[in-house]
PDB file of C-alpha atoms in Angstrom:
ATOM      1  CA  MET A   1     116.225 129.988  91.381  1.00 63.00           C
ATOM      2  CA  THR A   2     119.163 131.942  92.651  1.00 79.00           C
ATOM      3  CA  GLU A   3     122.612 131.561  91.152  1.00 87.00           C
ATOM      4  CA  PHE A   4     123.832 129.977  94.418  1.00 82.00           C
ATOM      5  CA  TYR A   5     121.261 127.179  94.265  1.00 81.00           C
ATOM      6  CA  ALA A   6     121.705 126.709  90.524  1.00 93.00           C
ATOM      7  CA  GLU A   7     125.450 126.235  91.060  1.00 93.00           C
ATOM      8  CA  LYS A   8     124.908 123.740  93.912  1.00 94.00           C
ATOM      9  CA  ILE A   9     122.385 121.779  91.866  1.00 94.00           C
ATOM     10  CA  GLU A  10     124.661 121.714  88.826  1.00 94.00           C
ATOM     11  CA  THR A  11     127.543 120.453  90.986  1.00 95.00           C
ATOM     12  CA  ALA A  12     125.328 117.728  92.469  1.00 96.00           C
ATOM     13  CA  LEU A  13     124.122 116.764  88.992  1.00 95.00           C
ATOM     14  CA  GLN A  14     127.679 116.438  87.709  1.00 95.00           C
ATOM     15  CA  SER A  15     128.569 114.296  90.737  1.00 96.00           C
ATOM     16  CA  TYR A  16     125.562 112.072  90.092  1.00 96.00           C
ATOM     17  CA  MET A  17     126.573 111.620  86.459  1.00 95.00           C
ATOM     18  CA  SER A  18     130.130 110.731  87.527  1.00 96.00           C
ATOM     19  CA  ASP A  19     128.793 108.130  89.953  1.00 95.00           C
ATOM     20  CA  HIS A  20     126.385 106.683  87.347  1.00 94.00           C
ATOM     21  CA  PRO A  21     128.398 106.295  84.130  1.00 91.00           C
ATOM     22  CA  ALA A  22     125.486 104.539  82.392  1.00 90.00           C
ATOM     23  CA  THR A  23     123.676 107.904  82.480  1.00 86.00           C
ATOM     24  CA  LEU A  24     124.450 109.115  78.982  1.00 88.00           C
ATOM     25  CA  THR A  25     123.121 112.651  79.030  1.00 93.00           C
ATOM     26  CA  ARG A  26     122.281 115.433  81.445  1.00 93.00           C
ATOM     27  CA  GLN A  27     118.621 114.991  80.504  1.00 94.00           C
ATOM     28  CA  ASP A  28     118.816 111.248  81.347  1.00 94.00           C
ATOM     29  CA  ALA A  29     120.304 112.074  84.734  1.00 95.00           C
ATOM     30  CA  ILE A  30     117.610 114.641  85.537  1.00 95.00           C
ATOM     31  CA  SER A  31     114.866 112.283  84.404  1.00 94.00           C
ATOM     32  CA  THR A  32     116.224 109.410  86.512  1.00 93.00           C
ATOM     33  CA  ILE A  33     116.658 111.598  89.588  1.00 95.00           C
ATOM     34  CA  LEU A  34     113.119 112.965  89.306  1.00 94.00           C
ATOM     35  CA  GLU A  35     111.591 109.549  88.647  1.00 91.00           C
ATOM     36  CA  ASN A  36     113.356 108.077  91.693  1.00 90.00           C
ATOM     37  CA  TRP A  37     112.319 111.007  93.889  1.00 92.00           C
ATOM     38  CA  PHE A  38     108.691 110.943  92.737  1.00 91.00           C
ATOM     39  CA  ALA A  39     108.472 107.167  93.231  1.00 87.00           C
ATOM     40  CA  SER A  40     110.065 107.269  96.684  1.00 89.00           C
ATOM     41  CA  HIS A  41     107.671 110.026  97.810  1.00 90.00           C
ATOM     42  CA  GLY A  42     104.523 108.332  96.538  1.00 87.00           C
ATOM     43  CA  TYR A  43     103.918 110.443  93.445  1.00 88.00           C
ATOM     44  CA  LEU A  44     104.725 107.570  91.070  1.00 84.00           C
ATOM     45  CA  PRO A  45     103.979 103.925  91.698  1.00 77.00           C
ATOM     46  CA  PRO A  46     107.079 101.764  92.118  1.00 67.00           C
ATOM     47  CA  GLN A  47     108.010  99.925  88.946  1.00 67.00           C
ATOM     48  CA  GLN A  48     106.876  96.354  89.418  1.00 62.00           C
ATOM     49  CA  GLU A  49     106.168  93.383  87.226  1.00 64.00           C
ATOM     50  CA  GLY A  50     102.838  91.644  87.420  1.00 66.00           C
ATOM     51  CA  LEU A  51      99.146  92.397  87.476  1.00 68.00           C
ATOM     52  CA  ARG A  52      97.350  95.104  89.367  1.00 70.00           C
ATOM     53  CA  PRO A  53      95.143  93.763  92.194  1.00 74.00           C
ATOM     54  CA  GLU A  54      91.953  94.662  90.343  1.00 77.00           C
ATOM     55  CA  ASP A  55      93.102  92.525  87.382  1.00 76.00           C
ATOM     56  CA  LEU A  56      93.593  89.376  89.475  1.00 74.00           C
ATOM     57  CA  ASP A  57      91.006  86.603  89.296  1.00 79.00           C
ATOM     58  CA  ALA A  58      90.821  82.806  89.437  1.00 78.00           C
ATOM     59  CA  SER A  59      91.977  82.471  85.822  1.00 79.00           C
ATOM     60  CA  ASN A  60      95.388  83.994  86.537  1.00 70.00           C
ATOM     61  CA  ASP A  61      95.890  82.537  90.030  1.00 70.00           C
ATOM     62  CA  ASP A  62      99.231  80.707  89.907  1.00 59.00           C
TER      63      ASP A  62
END
């Protein structure tokens, strides 16, 4: 990565951390950003409560 991009990314990361004060560390911010990006682009399933479709049957039909 070039110094120009590294500087832009670092600036964006600092802005993100300022906007999300619950993000305690730089590592937390990076992890959250990557998790959100991967989930929104289909690389991670969205975090949902409940059973997977293959685990549904008449015994848990509410």
